Amino acid sequence: METRTPLRLAVAQPLCVPLDVAANARAHAAAVRAAGARVVVFPELSLTGYELDAPVVSSDDPRFAPLVEACGEVGALALAGAPVAGDHIAVLAVTGAGVTVAYRKMWLGDAEARRFRPGDAPVVLDVDGWRVGLAICKDTGVATHAERTAALGIDVYAAGVLESARDAAVTDQRAHRIATAHRVWVAVASFAGSTGGGYTEAAGRSGVWTPQGEVVARAGTKPGESVSTVLYASGRIS
């Protein structure tokens, strides 16, 4: 017997304009409307591009207004990426009610560590009774992160990542490992196209994996693509 309402979840890889938060927020809003999902996951630093010198953003930034409006219209939670105060790479939780800093990346790459500080704790959000654990890129490659997040009790492990096209297989390997090790759904939004920071060709191929490690939704390699699926508490697929 299902004890929760099935959850429609989407992973999106919108076209990114480096450092243009306003344009990127509009692209996020279009993706949210097109997905029609309860939860929409976006890549790492999706609102600024992978620009490690990008100014931090605040939760009340007026440039987020189109995204807030779109989330309100369709009843979505958007999980978007941006640099925030304290010098953290963060996941922003965006709803029709506004924007909050939901999670700060715990494991940083070498270049990132020259500017940013690591977050100190895993985070789980409750969405209609579904427990969604949050991750950002390198977090997914550190087994301790998934272990600590799963220990909080999760149904979904949702990550925003950036990999170059030549390293596309890395995302698949990590997602499969996390799904099967912890018997959870895994949703990965992966940047596509040019994203800044020297990434002229990011991998794309955002996807959703079942708790058995099977891919049930997969985007291609082009910017602007998104895919969605319905998650069931039993782990079955629609």
PDB file of C-alpha atoms in Angstrom:
ATOM      1  CA  MET A   1       0.000   0.000   0.000  1.00  0.00           C
ATOM      2  CA  GLU A   2       1.260   3.488  -0.880  1.00  0.00           C
ATOM      3  CA  THR A   3       1.367   5.702   2.203  1.00  0.00           C
ATOM      4  CA  ARG A   4       2.301   8.918   0.412  1.00  0.00           C
ATOM      5  CA  THR A   5       1.132  10.754  -2.658  1.00  0.00           C
ATOM      6  CA  PRO A   6       3.416   9.901  -5.584  1.00  0.00           C
ATOM      7  CA  LEU A   7       5.936  12.659  -6.221  1.00  0.00           C
ATOM      8  CA  ARG A   8       6.518  14.111  -9.680  1.00  0.00           C
ATOM      9  CA  LEU A   9      10.150  15.171  -9.865  1.00  0.00           C
ATOM     10  CA  ALA A  10      12.070  16.808 -12.710  1.00  0.00           C
ATOM     11  CA  VAL A  11      15.744  17.424 -13.413  1.00  0.00           C
ATOM     12  CA  ALA A  12      16.550  20.416 -15.616  1.00  0.00           C
ATOM     13  CA  GLN A  13      19.627  21.731 -17.404  1.00  0.00           C
ATOM     14  CA  PRO A  14      18.657  25.231 -18.606  1.00  0.00           C
ATOM     15  CA  LEU A  15      20.762  27.387 -20.854  1.00  0.00           C
ATOM     16  CA  CYS A  16      23.092  29.380 -18.616  1.00  0.00           C
ATOM     17  CA  VAL A  17      24.302  32.939 -19.173  1.00  0.00           C
ATOM     18  CA  PRO A  18      27.424  33.324 -16.994  1.00  0.00           C
ATOM     19  CA  LEU A  19      26.970  35.881 -14.203  1.00  0.00           C
ATOM     20  CA  ASP A  20      23.519  36.953 -15.439  1.00  0.00           C
ATOM     21  CA  VAL A  21      21.282  35.998 -12.516  1.00  0.00           C
ATOM     22  CA  ALA A  22      18.233  37.735 -14.001  1.00  0.00           C
ATOM     23  CA  ALA A  23      18.431  35.858 -17.310  1.00  0.00           C
ATOM     24  CA  ASN A  24      19.126  32.574 -15.574  1.00  0.00           C
ATOM     25  CA  ALA A  25      16.196  33.048 -13.188  1.00  0.00           C
ATOM     26  CA  ARG A  26      13.929  33.550 -16.185  1.00  0.00           C
ATOM     27  CA  ALA A  27      15.273  30.361 -17.771  1.00  0.00           C
ATOM     28  CA  HIS A  28      14.677  28.506 -14.503  1.00  0.00           C
ATOM     29  CA  ALA A  29      11.119  29.847 -14.400  1.00  0.00           C
ATOM     30  CA  ALA A  30      10.450  28.585 -17.932  1.00  0.00           C
ATOM     31  CA  ALA A  31      11.838  25.162 -16.973  1.00  0.00           C
ATOM     32  CA  VAL A  32       9.616  24.999 -13.894  1.00  0.00           C
ATOM     33  CA  ARG A  33       6.500  25.819 -15.913  1.00  0.00           C
ATOM     34  CA  ALA A  34       7.404  23.315 -18.627  1.00  0.00           C
ATOM     35  CA  ALA A  35       8.141  20.511 -16.155  1.00  0.00           C
ATOM     36  CA  GLY A  36       4.869  20.722 -14.242  1.00  0.00           C
ATOM     37  CA  ALA A  37       6.566  18.867 -11.393  1.00  0.00           C
ATOM     38  CA  ARG A  38       6.364  19.179  -7.620  1.00  0.00           C
ATOM     39  CA  VAL A  39      10.172  19.275  -7.325  1.00  0.00           C
ATOM     40  CA  VAL A  40      12.546  20.575  -9.990  1.00  0.00           C
ATOM     41  CA  VAL A  41      16.285  20.058  -9.468  1.00  0.00           C
ATOM     42  CA  PHE A  42      18.837  22.346 -11.159  1.00  0.00           C
ATOM     43  CA  PRO A  43      22.653  22.072 -11.553  1.00  0.00           C
ATOM     44  CA  GLU A  44      25.400  23.392  -9.291  1.00  0.00           C
ATOM     45  CA  LEU A  45      25.610  27.216  -9.355  1.00  0.00           C
ATOM     46  CA  SER A  46      22.824  27.188 -11.929  1.00  0.00           C
ATOM     47  CA  LEU A  47      21.823  30.807 -11.303  1.00  0.00           C
ATOM     48  CA  THR A  48      25.290  32.277 -11.906  1.00  0.00           C
ATOM     49  CA  GLY A  49      27.074  29.680 -13.981  1.00  0.00           C
ATOM     50  CA  TYR A  50      30.220  28.012 -12.688  1.00  0.00           C
ATOM     51  CA  GLU A  51      31.916  31.330 -12.053  1.00  0.00           C
ATOM     52  CA  LEU A  52      33.887  31.030  -8.829  1.00  0.00           C
ATOM     53  CA  ASP A  53      34.213  34.799  -8.505  1.00  0.00           C
ATOM     54  CA  ALA A  54      30.471  35.434  -8.897  1.00  0.00           C
ATOM     55  CA  PRO A  55      29.039  37.794  -6.276  1.00  0.00           C
ATOM     56  CA  VAL A  56      26.942  36.155  -3.586  1.00  0.00           C
ATOM     57  CA  VAL A  57      23.181  36.422  -3.854  1.00  0.00           C
ATOM     58  CA  SER A  58      20.670  37.011  -1.081  1.00  0.00           C
ATOM     59  CA  SER A  59      17.327  35.319  -0.548  1.00  0.00           C
ATOM     60  CA  ASP A  60      15.454  38.561  -1.184  1.00  0.00           C
ATOM     61  CA  ASP A  61      17.204  39.332  -4.471  1.00  0.00           C
ATOM     62  CA  PRO A  62      14.518  40.857  -6.747  1.00  0.00           C
ATOM     63  CA  ARG A  63      16.000  39.042  -9.736  1.00  0.00           C
ATOM     64  CA  PHE A  64      14.486  35.820  -8.363  1.00  0.00           C
ATOM     65  CA  ALA A  65      10.942  37.162  -8.794  1.00  0.00           C
ATOM     66  CA  PRO A  66      10.169  35.314 -12.076  1.00  0.00           C
ATOM     67  CA  LEU A  67      11.240  32.012 -10.560  1.00  0.00           C
ATOM     68  CA  VAL A  68       9.248  32.582  -7.368  1.00  0.00           C
ATOM     69  CA  GLU A  69       6.206  33.448  -9.473  1.00  0.00           C
ATOM     70  CA  ALA A  70       6.566  30.317 -11.609  1.00  0.00           C
ATOM     71  CA  CYS A  71       6.900  28.081  -8.551  1.00  0.00           C
ATOM     72  CA  GLY A  72       3.773  29.649  -7.088  1.00  0.00           C
ATOM     73  CA  GLU A  73       1.801  29.105 -10.289  1.00  0.00           C
ATOM     74  CA  VAL A  74       2.528  25.374 -10.529  1.00  0.00           C
ATOM     75  CA  GLY A  75       3.064  24.557  -6.848  1.00  0.00           C
ATOM     76  CA  ALA A  76       6.700  23.607  -7.339  1.00  0.00           C
ATOM     77  CA  LEU A  77       9.785  23.533  -5.179  1.00  0.00           C
ATOM     78  CA  ALA A  78      12.811  24.522  -7.267  1.00  0.00           C
ATOM     79  CA  LEU A  79      16.240  23.521  -6.002  1.00  0.00           C
ATOM     80  CA  ALA A  80      18.615  25.980  -7.670  1.00  0.00           C
ATOM     81  CA  GLY A  81      22.317  26.682  -7.228  1.00  0.00           C
ATOM     82  CA  ALA A  82      24.060  29.928  -6.261  1.00  0.00           C
ATOM     83  CA  PRO A  83      26.880  31.382  -4.132  1.00  0.00           C
ATOM     84  CA  VAL A  84      25.642  32.764  -0.803  1.00  0.00           C
ATOM     85  CA  ALA A  85      26.945  34.782   2.127  1.00  0.00           C
ATOM     86  CA  GLY A  86      29.589  33.162   4.265  1.00  0.00           C
ATOM     87  CA  ASP A  87      31.141  32.207   0.968  1.00  0.00           C
ATOM     88  CA  HIS A  88      29.300  28.954   0.385  1.00  0.00           C
ATOM     89  CA  ILE A  89      28.150  27.134  -2.726  1.00  0.00           C
ATOM     90  CA  ALA A  90      24.506  26.545  -1.929  1.00  0.00           C
ATOM     91  CA  VAL A  91      21.200  25.030  -2.894  1.00  0.00           C
ATOM     92  CA  LEU A  92      18.397  27.572  -2.796  1.00  0.00           C
ATOM     93  CA  ALA A  93      14.895  26.275  -2.077  1.00  0.00           C
ATOM     94  CA  VAL A  94      12.451  28.344  -4.105  1.00  0.00           C
ATOM     95  CA  THR A  95       8.663  28.215  -3.719  1.00  0.00           C
ATOM     96  CA  GLY A  96       5.828  30.623  -4.350  1.00  0.00           C
ATOM     97  CA  ALA A  97       6.459  31.944  -0.848  1.00  0.00           C
ATOM     98  CA  GLY A  98      10.040  32.990  -1.595  1.00  0.00           C
ATOM     99  CA  VAL A  99      13.635  31.835  -1.417  1.00  0.00           C
ATOM    100  CA  THR A 100      15.655  30.249   1.384  1.00  0.00           C
ATOM    101  CA  VAL A 101      19.184  28.875   1.602  1.00  0.00           C
ATOM    102  CA  ALA A 102      18.554  25.168   2.035  1.00  0.00           C
ATOM    103  CA  TYR A 103      22.002  23.570   1.917  1.00  0.00           C
ATOM    104  CA  ARG A 104      25.694  24.482   1.726  1.00  0.00           C
ATOM    105  CA  LYS A 105      28.106  22.229  -0.186  1.00  0.00           C
ATOM    106  CA  MET A 106      30.199  20.164   2.210  1.00  0.00           C
ATOM    107  CA  TRP A 107      32.981  18.858  -0.055  1.00  0.00           C
ATOM    108  CA  LEU A 108      34.705  21.446  -2.239  1.00  0.00           C
ATOM    109  CA  GLY A 109      36.970  21.060  -5.250  1.00  0.00           C
ATOM    110  CA  ASP A 110      40.499  22.465  -5.002  1.00  0.00           C
ATOM    111  CA  ALA A 111      39.735  25.617  -6.986  1.00  0.00           C
ATOM    112  CA  GLU A 112      36.494  26.144  -5.058  1.00  0.00           C
ATOM    113  CA  ALA A 113      38.278  25.923  -1.717  1.00  0.00           C
ATOM    114  CA  ARG A 114      40.344  28.993  -2.557  1.00  0.00           C
ATOM    115  CA  ARG A 115      37.218  31.114  -2.331  1.00  0.00           C
ATOM    116  CA  PHE A 116      34.464  29.103  -0.614  1.00  0.00           C
ATOM    117  CA  ARG A 117      34.019  27.455   2.766  1.00  0.00           C
ATOM    118  CA  PRO A 118      32.480  24.009   3.248  1.00  0.00           C
ATOM    119  CA  GLY A 119      29.089  23.577   4.834  1.00  0.00           C
ATOM    120  CA  ASP A 120      29.034  21.677   8.098  1.00  0.00           C
ATOM    121  CA  ALA A 121      26.002  19.384   7.929  1.00  0.00           C
ATOM    122  CA  PRO A 122      23.814  17.381   5.556  1.00  0.00           C
ATOM    123  CA  VAL A 123      20.273  18.603   4.964  1.00  0.00           C
ATOM    124  CA  VAL A 124      16.982  16.853   4.301  1.00  0.00           C
ATOM    125  CA  LEU A 125      13.795  18.616   3.164  1.00  0.00           C
ATOM    126  CA  ASP A 126      10.288  17.264   3.705  1.00  0.00           C
ATOM    127  CA  VAL A 127       8.144  17.562   0.580  1.00  0.00           C
ATOM    128  CA  ASP A 128       4.629  16.172   1.008  1.00  0.00           C
ATOM    129  CA  GLY A 129       5.979  13.454   3.272  1.00  0.00           C
ATOM    130  CA  TRP A 130       8.909  12.642   0.995  1.00  0.00           C
ATOM    131  CA  ARG A 131      12.349  13.129   2.571  1.00  0.00           C
ATOM    132  CA  VAL A 132      14.690  14.722   0.042  1.00  0.00           C
ATOM    133  CA  GLY A 133      18.402  14.808   0.859  1.00  0.00           C
ATOM    134  CA  LEU A 134      20.462  17.504  -0.855  1.00  0.00           C
ATOM    135  CA  ALA A 135      23.897  17.320  -2.460  1.00  0.00           C
ATOM    136  CA  ILE A 136      26.136  19.380  -4.729  1.00  0.00           C
ATOM    137  CA  CYS A 137      28.583  17.870  -7.214  1.00  0.00           C
ATOM    138  CA  LYS A 138      31.690  16.611  -5.349  1.00  0.00           C
ATOM    139  CA  ASP A 139      29.473  15.627  -2.402  1.00  0.00           C
ATOM    140  CA  THR A 140      28.178  12.786  -4.587  1.00  0.00           C
ATOM    141  CA  GLY A 141      31.666  11.331  -4.936  1.00  0.00           C
ATOM    142  CA  VAL A 142      32.285  11.162  -1.180  1.00  0.00           C
ATOM    143  CA  ALA A 143      30.644   8.069   0.306  1.00  0.00           C
ATOM    144  CA  THR A 144      30.482   9.726   3.721  1.00  0.00           C
ATOM    145  CA  HIS A 145      28.137  12.382   2.388  1.00  0.00           C
ATOM    146  CA  ALA A 146      25.534   9.903   1.168  1.00  0.00           C
ATOM    147  CA  GLU A 147      25.928   7.872   4.346  1.00  0.00           C
ATOM    148  CA  ARG A 148      25.384  10.864   6.629  1.00  0.00           C
ATOM    149  CA  THR A 149      22.478  12.116   4.545  1.00  0.00           C
ATOM    150  CA  ALA A 150      20.832   8.693   4.354  1.00  0.00           C
ATOM    151  CA  ALA A 151      21.235   8.309   8.118  1.00  0.00           C
ATOM    152  CA  LEU A 152      18.783  11.191   8.524  1.00  0.00           C
ATOM    153  CA  GLY A 153      16.155   9.112   6.726  1.00  0.00           C
ATOM    154  CA  ILE A 154      15.687   9.919   3.054  1.00  0.00           C
ATOM    155  CA  ASP A 155      13.606   8.728   0.122  1.00  0.00           C
ATOM    156  CA  VAL A 156      15.384  10.809  -2.527  1.00  0.00           C
ATOM    157  CA  TYR A 157      18.978  11.999  -2.930  1.00  0.00           C
ATOM    158  CA  ALA A 158      18.864  15.121  -5.121  1.00  0.00           C
ATOM    159  CA  ALA A 159      22.045  16.642  -6.513  1.00  0.00           C
ATOM    160  CA  GLY A 160      23.038  19.519  -8.760  1.00  0.00           C
ATOM    161  CA  VAL A 161      26.316  18.775 -10.524  1.00  0.00           C
ATOM    162  CA  LEU A 162      28.777  19.896 -13.176  1.00  0.00           C
ATOM    163  CA  GLU A 163      30.923  17.478 -15.166  1.00  0.00           C
ATOM    164  CA  SER A 164      32.714  17.962 -18.466  1.00  0.00           C
ATOM    165  CA  ALA A 165      31.397  15.977 -21.418  1.00  0.00           C
ATOM    166  CA  ARG A 166      34.412  13.666 -21.294  1.00  0.00           C
ATOM    167  CA  ASP A 167      33.578  12.765 -17.677  1.00  0.00           C
ATOM    168  CA  ALA A 168      29.871  12.070 -18.219  1.00  0.00           C
ATOM    169  CA  ALA A 169      30.225   8.502 -16.949  1.00  0.00           C
ATOM    170  CA  VAL A 170      31.227   9.785 -13.499  1.00  0.00           C
ATOM    171  CA  THR A 171      27.692  10.982 -12.752  1.00  0.00           C
ATOM    172  CA  ASP A 172      26.173   7.653 -13.771  1.00  0.00           C
ATOM    173  CA  GLN A 173      28.593   5.672 -11.633  1.00  0.00           C
ATOM    174  CA  ARG A 174      28.003   7.811  -8.559  1.00  0.00           C
ATOM    175  CA  ALA A 175      24.217   7.863  -8.930  1.00  0.00           C
ATOM    176  CA  HIS A 176      24.029   4.088  -9.346  1.00  0.00           C
ATOM    177  CA  ARG A 177      26.242   3.542  -6.303  1.00  0.00           C
ATOM    178  CA  ILE A 178      24.200   5.839  -4.077  1.00  0.00           C
ATOM    179  CA  ALA A 179      20.859   4.436  -5.228  1.00  0.00           C
ATOM    180  CA  THR A 180      21.797   0.812  -4.665  1.00  0.00           C
ATOM    181  CA  ALA A 181      23.785   1.348  -1.470  1.00  0.00           C
ATOM    182  CA  HIS A 182      21.003   3.252   0.276  1.00  0.00           C
ATOM    183  CA  ARG A 183      17.923   2.039  -1.644  1.00  0.00           C
ATOM    184  CA  VAL A 184      16.788   5.548  -2.490  1.00  0.00           C
ATOM    185  CA  TRP A 185      15.727   7.402  -5.595  1.00  0.00           C
ATOM    186  CA  VAL A 186      18.551   9.554  -7.003  1.00  0.00           C
ATOM    187  CA  ALA A 187      17.917  12.704  -9.046  1.00  0.00           C
ATOM    188  CA  VAL A 188      20.843  14.485 -10.691  1.00  0.00           C
ATOM    189  CA  ALA A 189      20.625  17.772 -12.586  1.00  0.00           C
ATOM    190  CA  SER A 190      23.768  18.168 -14.672  1.00  0.00           C
ATOM    191  CA  PHE A 191      24.875  21.337 -16.466  1.00  0.00           C
ATOM    192  CA  ALA A 192      24.851  21.226 -20.275  1.00  0.00           C
ATOM    193  CA  GLY A 193      26.625  23.465 -22.752  1.00  0.00           C
ATOM    194  CA  SER A 194      29.003  26.242 -21.733  1.00  0.00           C
ATOM    195  CA  THR A 195      28.778  27.105 -18.052  1.00  0.00           C
ATOM    196  CA  GLY A 196      31.753  29.295 -17.255  1.00  0.00           C
ATOM    197  CA  GLY A 197      34.786  28.368 -15.200  1.00  0.00           C
ATOM    198  CA  GLY A 198      36.509  26.858 -18.211  1.00  0.00           C
ATOM    199  CA  TYR A 199      33.719  24.367 -18.925  1.00  0.00           C
ATOM    200  CA  THR A 200      32.975  24.930 -22.602  1.00  0.00           C
ATOM    201  CA  GLU A 201      31.176  21.606 -22.991  1.00  0.00           C
ATOM    202  CA  ALA A 202      29.448  20.261 -19.898  1.00  0.00           C
ATOM    203  CA  ALA A 203      28.036  16.755 -19.857  1.00  0.00           C
ATOM    204  CA  GLY A 204      24.292  17.284 -19.536  1.00  0.00           C
ATOM    205  CA  ARG A 205      22.517  13.890 -19.366  1.00  0.00           C
ATOM    206  CA  SER A 206      20.579  14.802 -16.228  1.00  0.00           C
ATOM    207  CA  GLY A 207      18.675  11.808 -14.925  1.00  0.00           C
ATOM    208  CA  VAL A 208      16.645   9.961 -12.314  1.00  0.00           C
ATOM    209  CA  TRP A 209      17.563   6.531 -10.937  1.00  0.00           C
ATOM    210  CA  THR A 210      15.336   4.066  -9.072  1.00  0.00           C
ATOM    211  CA  PRO A 211      16.340   2.585  -5.707  1.00  0.00           C
ATOM    212  CA  GLN A 212      17.429  -0.444  -7.759  1.00  0.00           C
ATOM    213  CA  GLY A 213      19.854   1.713  -9.738  1.00  0.00           C
ATOM    214  CA  GLU A 214      17.899   1.767 -12.999  1.00  0.00           C
ATOM    215  CA  VAL A 215      17.751   4.959 -15.078  1.00  0.00           C
ATOM    216  CA  VAL A 216      14.086   5.919 -15.601  1.00  0.00           C
ATOM    217  CA  ALA A 217      14.467   9.434 -17.013  1.00  0.00           C
ATOM    218  CA  ARG A 218      17.351  10.847 -19.008  1.00  0.00           C
ATOM    219  CA  ALA A 219      17.961  14.183 -20.697  1.00  0.00           C
ATOM    220  CA  GLY A 220      20.293  14.596 -23.636  1.00  0.00           C
ATOM    221  CA  THR A 221      23.390  16.739 -23.885  1.00  0.00           C
ATOM    222  CA  LYS A 222      21.844  20.029 -24.993  1.00  0.00           C
ATOM    223  CA  PRO A 223      21.085  23.072 -22.825  1.00  0.00           C
ATOM    224  CA  GLY A 224      17.388  23.662 -22.240  1.00  0.00           C
ATOM    225  CA  GLU A 225      16.430  20.016 -21.807  1.00  0.00           C
ATOM    226  CA  SER A 226      14.602  18.577 -18.819  1.00  0.00           C
ATOM    227  CA  VAL A 227      12.957  15.278 -17.962  1.00  0.00           C
ATOM    228  CA  SER A 228      10.554  14.214 -15.243  1.00  0.00           C
ATOM    229  CA  THR A 229       9.137  11.076 -13.719  1.00  0.00           C
ATOM    230  CA  VAL A 230       6.755  10.059 -10.951  1.00  0.00           C
ATOM    231  CA  LEU A 231       8.277   8.536  -7.826  1.00  0.00           C
ATOM    232  CA  TYR A 232       6.353   5.973  -5.814  1.00  0.00           C
ATOM    233  CA  ALA A 233       7.028   5.032  -2.212  1.00  0.00           C
ATOM    234  CA  SER A 234       7.239   1.384  -3.213  1.00  0.00           C
ATOM    235  CA  GLY A 235      10.095   2.165  -5.596  1.00  0.00           C
ATOM    236  CA  ARG A 236       8.075   1.110  -8.625  1.00  0.00           C
ATOM    237  CA  ILE A 237       7.964   3.324 -11.709  1.00  0.00           C
ATOM    238  CA  SER A 238       5.062   4.613 -13.758  1.00  0.00           C
TER     239      SER A 238
END
